[in-house]
mmCIF file of C-alpha atoms in Angstrom:
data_model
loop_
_atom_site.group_PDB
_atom_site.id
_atom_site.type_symbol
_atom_site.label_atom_id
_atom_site.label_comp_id
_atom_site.label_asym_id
_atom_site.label_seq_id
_atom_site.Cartn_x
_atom_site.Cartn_y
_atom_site.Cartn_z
ATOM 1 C CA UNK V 1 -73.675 -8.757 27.651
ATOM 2 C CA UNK V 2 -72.543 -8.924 24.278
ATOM 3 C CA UNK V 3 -68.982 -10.345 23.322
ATOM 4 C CA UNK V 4 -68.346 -6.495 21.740
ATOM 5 C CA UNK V 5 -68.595 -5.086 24.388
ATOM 6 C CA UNK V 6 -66.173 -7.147 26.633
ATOM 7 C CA UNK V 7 -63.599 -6.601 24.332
ATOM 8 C CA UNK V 8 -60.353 -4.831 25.821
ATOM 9 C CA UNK V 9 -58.455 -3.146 22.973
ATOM 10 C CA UNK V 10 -54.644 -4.519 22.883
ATOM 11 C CA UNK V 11 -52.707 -2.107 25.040
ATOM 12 C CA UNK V 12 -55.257 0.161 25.932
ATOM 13 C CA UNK V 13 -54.685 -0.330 29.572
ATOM 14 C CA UNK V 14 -52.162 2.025 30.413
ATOM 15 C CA UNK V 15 -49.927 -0.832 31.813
ATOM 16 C CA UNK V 16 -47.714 -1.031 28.626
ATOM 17 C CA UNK V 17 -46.032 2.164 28.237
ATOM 18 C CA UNK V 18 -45.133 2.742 24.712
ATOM 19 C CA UNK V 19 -43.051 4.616 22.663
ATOM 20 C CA UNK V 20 -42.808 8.293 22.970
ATOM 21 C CA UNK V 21 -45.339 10.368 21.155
ATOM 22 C CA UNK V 22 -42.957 13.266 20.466
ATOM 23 C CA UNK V 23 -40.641 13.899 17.528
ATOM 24 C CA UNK V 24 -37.148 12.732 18.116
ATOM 25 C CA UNK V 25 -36.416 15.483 14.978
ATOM 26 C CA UNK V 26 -37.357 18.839 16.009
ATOM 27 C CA UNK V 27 -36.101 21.485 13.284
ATOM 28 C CA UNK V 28 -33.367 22.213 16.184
ATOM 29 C CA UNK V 29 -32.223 18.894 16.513
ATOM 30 C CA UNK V 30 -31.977 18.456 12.592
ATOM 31 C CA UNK V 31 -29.888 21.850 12.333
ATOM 32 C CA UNK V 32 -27.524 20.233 15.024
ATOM 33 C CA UNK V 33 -26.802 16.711 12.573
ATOM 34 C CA UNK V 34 -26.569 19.496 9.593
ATOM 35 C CA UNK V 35 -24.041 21.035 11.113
ATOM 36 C CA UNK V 36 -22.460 17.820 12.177
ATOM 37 C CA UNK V 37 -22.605 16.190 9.308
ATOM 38 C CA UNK V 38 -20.802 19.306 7.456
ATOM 39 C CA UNK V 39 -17.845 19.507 9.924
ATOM 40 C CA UNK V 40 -17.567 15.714 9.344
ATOM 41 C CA UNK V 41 -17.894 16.602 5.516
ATOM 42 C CA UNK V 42 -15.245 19.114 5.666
ATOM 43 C CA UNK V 43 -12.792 16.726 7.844
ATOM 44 C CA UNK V 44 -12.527 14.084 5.484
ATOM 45 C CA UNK V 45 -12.230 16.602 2.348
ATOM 46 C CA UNK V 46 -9.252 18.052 4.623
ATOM 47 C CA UNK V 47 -7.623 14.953 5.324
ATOM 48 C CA UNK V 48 -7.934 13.879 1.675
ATOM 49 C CA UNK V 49 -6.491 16.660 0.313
ATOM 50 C CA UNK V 50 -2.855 15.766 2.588
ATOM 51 C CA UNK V 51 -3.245 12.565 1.393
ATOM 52 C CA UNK V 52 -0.516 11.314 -1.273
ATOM 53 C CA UNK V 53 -1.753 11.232 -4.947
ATOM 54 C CA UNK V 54 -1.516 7.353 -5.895
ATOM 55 C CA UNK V 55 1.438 6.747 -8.524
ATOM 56 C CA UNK V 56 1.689 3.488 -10.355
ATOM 57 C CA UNK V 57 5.431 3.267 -9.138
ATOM 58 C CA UNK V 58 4.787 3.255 -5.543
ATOM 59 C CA UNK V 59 3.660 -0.491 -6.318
ATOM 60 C CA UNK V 60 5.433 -3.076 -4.860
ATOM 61 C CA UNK V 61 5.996 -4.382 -8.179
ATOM 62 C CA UNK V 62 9.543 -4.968 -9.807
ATOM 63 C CA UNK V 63 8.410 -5.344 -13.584
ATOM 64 C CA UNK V 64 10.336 -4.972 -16.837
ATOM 65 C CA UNK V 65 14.165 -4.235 -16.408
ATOM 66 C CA UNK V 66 14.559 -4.250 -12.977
ATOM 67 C CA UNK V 67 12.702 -8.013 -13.596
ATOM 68 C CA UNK V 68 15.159 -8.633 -16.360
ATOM 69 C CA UNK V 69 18.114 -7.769 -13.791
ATOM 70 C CA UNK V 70 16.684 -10.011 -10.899
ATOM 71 C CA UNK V 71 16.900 -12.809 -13.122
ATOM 72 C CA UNK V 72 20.359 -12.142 -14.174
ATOM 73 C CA UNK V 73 21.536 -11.673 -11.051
ATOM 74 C CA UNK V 74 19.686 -14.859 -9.767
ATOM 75 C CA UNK V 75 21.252 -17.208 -12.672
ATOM 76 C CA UNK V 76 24.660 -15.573 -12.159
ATOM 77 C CA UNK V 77 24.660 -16.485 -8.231
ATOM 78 C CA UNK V 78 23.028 -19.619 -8.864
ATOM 79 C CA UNK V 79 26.257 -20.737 -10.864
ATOM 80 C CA UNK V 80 28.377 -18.694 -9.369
ATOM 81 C CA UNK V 81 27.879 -20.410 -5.804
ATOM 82 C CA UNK V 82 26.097 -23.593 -6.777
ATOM 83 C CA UNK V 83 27.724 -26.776 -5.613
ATOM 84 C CA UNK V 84 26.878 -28.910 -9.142
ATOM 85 C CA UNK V 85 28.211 -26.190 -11.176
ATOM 86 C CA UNK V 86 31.879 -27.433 -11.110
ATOM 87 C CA UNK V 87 30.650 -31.116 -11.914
ATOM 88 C CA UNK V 88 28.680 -29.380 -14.914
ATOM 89 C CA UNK V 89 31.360 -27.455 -15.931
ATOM 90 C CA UNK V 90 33.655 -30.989 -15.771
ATOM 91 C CA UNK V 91 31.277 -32.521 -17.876
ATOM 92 C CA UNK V 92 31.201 -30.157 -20.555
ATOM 93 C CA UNK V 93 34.676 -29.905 -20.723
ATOM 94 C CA UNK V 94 35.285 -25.912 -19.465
ATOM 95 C CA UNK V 95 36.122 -27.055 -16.119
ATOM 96 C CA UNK V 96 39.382 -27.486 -14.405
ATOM 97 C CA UNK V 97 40.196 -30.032 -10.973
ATOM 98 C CA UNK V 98 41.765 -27.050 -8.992
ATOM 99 C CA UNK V 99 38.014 -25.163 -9.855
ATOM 100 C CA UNK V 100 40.286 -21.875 -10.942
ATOM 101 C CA UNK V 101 37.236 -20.309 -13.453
ATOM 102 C CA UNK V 102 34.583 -20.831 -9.911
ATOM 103 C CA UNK V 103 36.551 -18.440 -8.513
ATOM 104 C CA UNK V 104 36.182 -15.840 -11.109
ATOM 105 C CA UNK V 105 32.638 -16.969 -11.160
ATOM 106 C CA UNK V 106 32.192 -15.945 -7.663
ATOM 107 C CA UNK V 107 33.517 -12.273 -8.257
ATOM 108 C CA UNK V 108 30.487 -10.960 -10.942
ATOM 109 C CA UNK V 109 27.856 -12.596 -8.592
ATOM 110 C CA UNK V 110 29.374 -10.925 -5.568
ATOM 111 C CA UNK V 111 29.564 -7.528 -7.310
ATOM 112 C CA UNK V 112 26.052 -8.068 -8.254
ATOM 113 C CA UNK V 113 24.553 -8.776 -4.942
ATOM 114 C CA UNK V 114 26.426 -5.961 -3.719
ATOM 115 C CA UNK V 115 25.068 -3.605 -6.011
ATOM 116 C CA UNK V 116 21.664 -4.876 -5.081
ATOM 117 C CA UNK V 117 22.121 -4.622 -1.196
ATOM 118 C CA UNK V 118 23.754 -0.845 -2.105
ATOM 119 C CA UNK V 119 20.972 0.258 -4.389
ATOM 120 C CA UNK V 120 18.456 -0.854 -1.891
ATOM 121 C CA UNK V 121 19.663 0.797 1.159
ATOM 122 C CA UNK V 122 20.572 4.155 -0.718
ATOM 123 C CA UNK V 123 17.107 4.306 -2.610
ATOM 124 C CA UNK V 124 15.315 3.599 0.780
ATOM 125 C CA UNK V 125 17.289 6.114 2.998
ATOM 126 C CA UNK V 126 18.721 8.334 0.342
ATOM 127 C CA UNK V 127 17.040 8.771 -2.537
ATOM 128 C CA UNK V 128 12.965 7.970 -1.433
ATOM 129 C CA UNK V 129 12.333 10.156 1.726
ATOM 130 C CA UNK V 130 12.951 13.783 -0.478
ATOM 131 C CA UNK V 131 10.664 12.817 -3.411
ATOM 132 C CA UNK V 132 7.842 11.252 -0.538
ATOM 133 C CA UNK V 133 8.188 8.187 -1.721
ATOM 134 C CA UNK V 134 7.719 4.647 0.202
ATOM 135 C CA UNK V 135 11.155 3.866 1.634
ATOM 136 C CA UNK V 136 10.101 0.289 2.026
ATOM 137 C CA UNK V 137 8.649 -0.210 -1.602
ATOM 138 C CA UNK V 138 11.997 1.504 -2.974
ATOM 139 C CA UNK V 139 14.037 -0.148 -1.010
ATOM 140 C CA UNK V 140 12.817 -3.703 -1.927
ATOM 141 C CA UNK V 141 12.670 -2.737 -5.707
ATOM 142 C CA UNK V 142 16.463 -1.149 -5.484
ATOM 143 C CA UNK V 143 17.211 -4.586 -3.454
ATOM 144 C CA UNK V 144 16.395 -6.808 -6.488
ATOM 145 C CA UNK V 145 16.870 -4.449 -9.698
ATOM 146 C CA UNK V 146 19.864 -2.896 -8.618
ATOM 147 C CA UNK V 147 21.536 0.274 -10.216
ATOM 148 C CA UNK V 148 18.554 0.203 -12.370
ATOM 149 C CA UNK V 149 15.993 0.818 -9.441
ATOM 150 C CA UNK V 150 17.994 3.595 -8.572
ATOM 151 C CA UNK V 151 17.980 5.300 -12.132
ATOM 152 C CA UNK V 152 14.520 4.656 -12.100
ATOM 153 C CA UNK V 153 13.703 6.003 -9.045
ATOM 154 C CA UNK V 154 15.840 9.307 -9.699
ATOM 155 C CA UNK V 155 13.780 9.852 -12.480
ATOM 156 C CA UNK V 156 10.745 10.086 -11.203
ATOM 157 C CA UNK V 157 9.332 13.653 -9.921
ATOM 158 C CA UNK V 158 8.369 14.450 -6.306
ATOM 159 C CA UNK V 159 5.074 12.937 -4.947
ATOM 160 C CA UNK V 160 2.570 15.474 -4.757
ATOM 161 C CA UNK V 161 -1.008 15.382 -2.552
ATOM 162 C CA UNK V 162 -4.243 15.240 -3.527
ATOM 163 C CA UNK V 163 -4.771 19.196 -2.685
ATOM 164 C CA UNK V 164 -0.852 20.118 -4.499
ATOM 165 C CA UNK V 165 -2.434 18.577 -7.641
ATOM 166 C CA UNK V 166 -6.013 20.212 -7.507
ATOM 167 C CA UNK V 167 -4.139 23.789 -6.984
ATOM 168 C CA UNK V 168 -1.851 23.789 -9.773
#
């Protein structure tokens, strides 16, 4: 016999079942991930649309004044309550023994962190929640800039979704 015709063709002997030989896409079965496929389409353009439009102030950022007033309030608190500020203020000659002009120091850098603690709690619970802004965010930036953060915030308009904006 000849070599050819010993030759057994690779799975051709019905012990290896392959894959299946019909279409996993029938025209039914393609109408069915159409349709899916839209509803999922339509879903996400729905829940995008209640989403909040993105505002460059919602940034947990504190930039420009209310920066300006961090830094003020941190240098005023920072000699206000600092323990070699009396010795400084010895050396230079604008300090007294009995430490009368610390005290007076004390009262602007109280009033100051006050304001801050105020502003933050009144933007985050007052002020943030009507205009659908981020409590947290506000809060933080009324925290270090103060009145300012406040003013700032009652400036700016109501936050408006994605499907508010599209309809006007």
């Amino acid at each position: 016999k000849l070599v050819e015709e010993e030759y057994v063709m690779p799975y051709a002997d019905n012990k290896n079942k392959g894959p299946r030989q019909t279409p996993l896409w029938t025209p039914e079965k393609l109408d069915e991930a159409g349709k899916r496929a839209g509803q999922a389409q339509a879903w996400a353009r729905k829940a995008r649309m209640g989403e909040l439009k993105k505002d460059p102030f919602e940034a947990l950022a504190v930039e420009g004044e209310l920066r300006y007033y961090s830094i003020i309030v941190a240098m005023t608190v920072a000699v206000a309550y600092g323990n070699a500020t009396p010795r400084a203020l010895t050396m230079i000659g604008l300090g007294s023994a009995d430490g009368t002009l610390m005290e007076f120091a004390k009262i602007p850098a109280f009033a100051l962190l006050a304001a801050g603690l105020g502003s933050g709690l009144v933007n985050a619970i007052v002020f943030a929640p009507p205009k659908r802004r981020n409590s947290f965010v506000w809060g933080i930036k009324g925290l270090m800039g103060g009145p300012l953060a406040v003013g700032q915030l009652r400036e700016l308009e109501k936050l408006k979704t994605v499907g508010e904006s599209e309809a006007e």
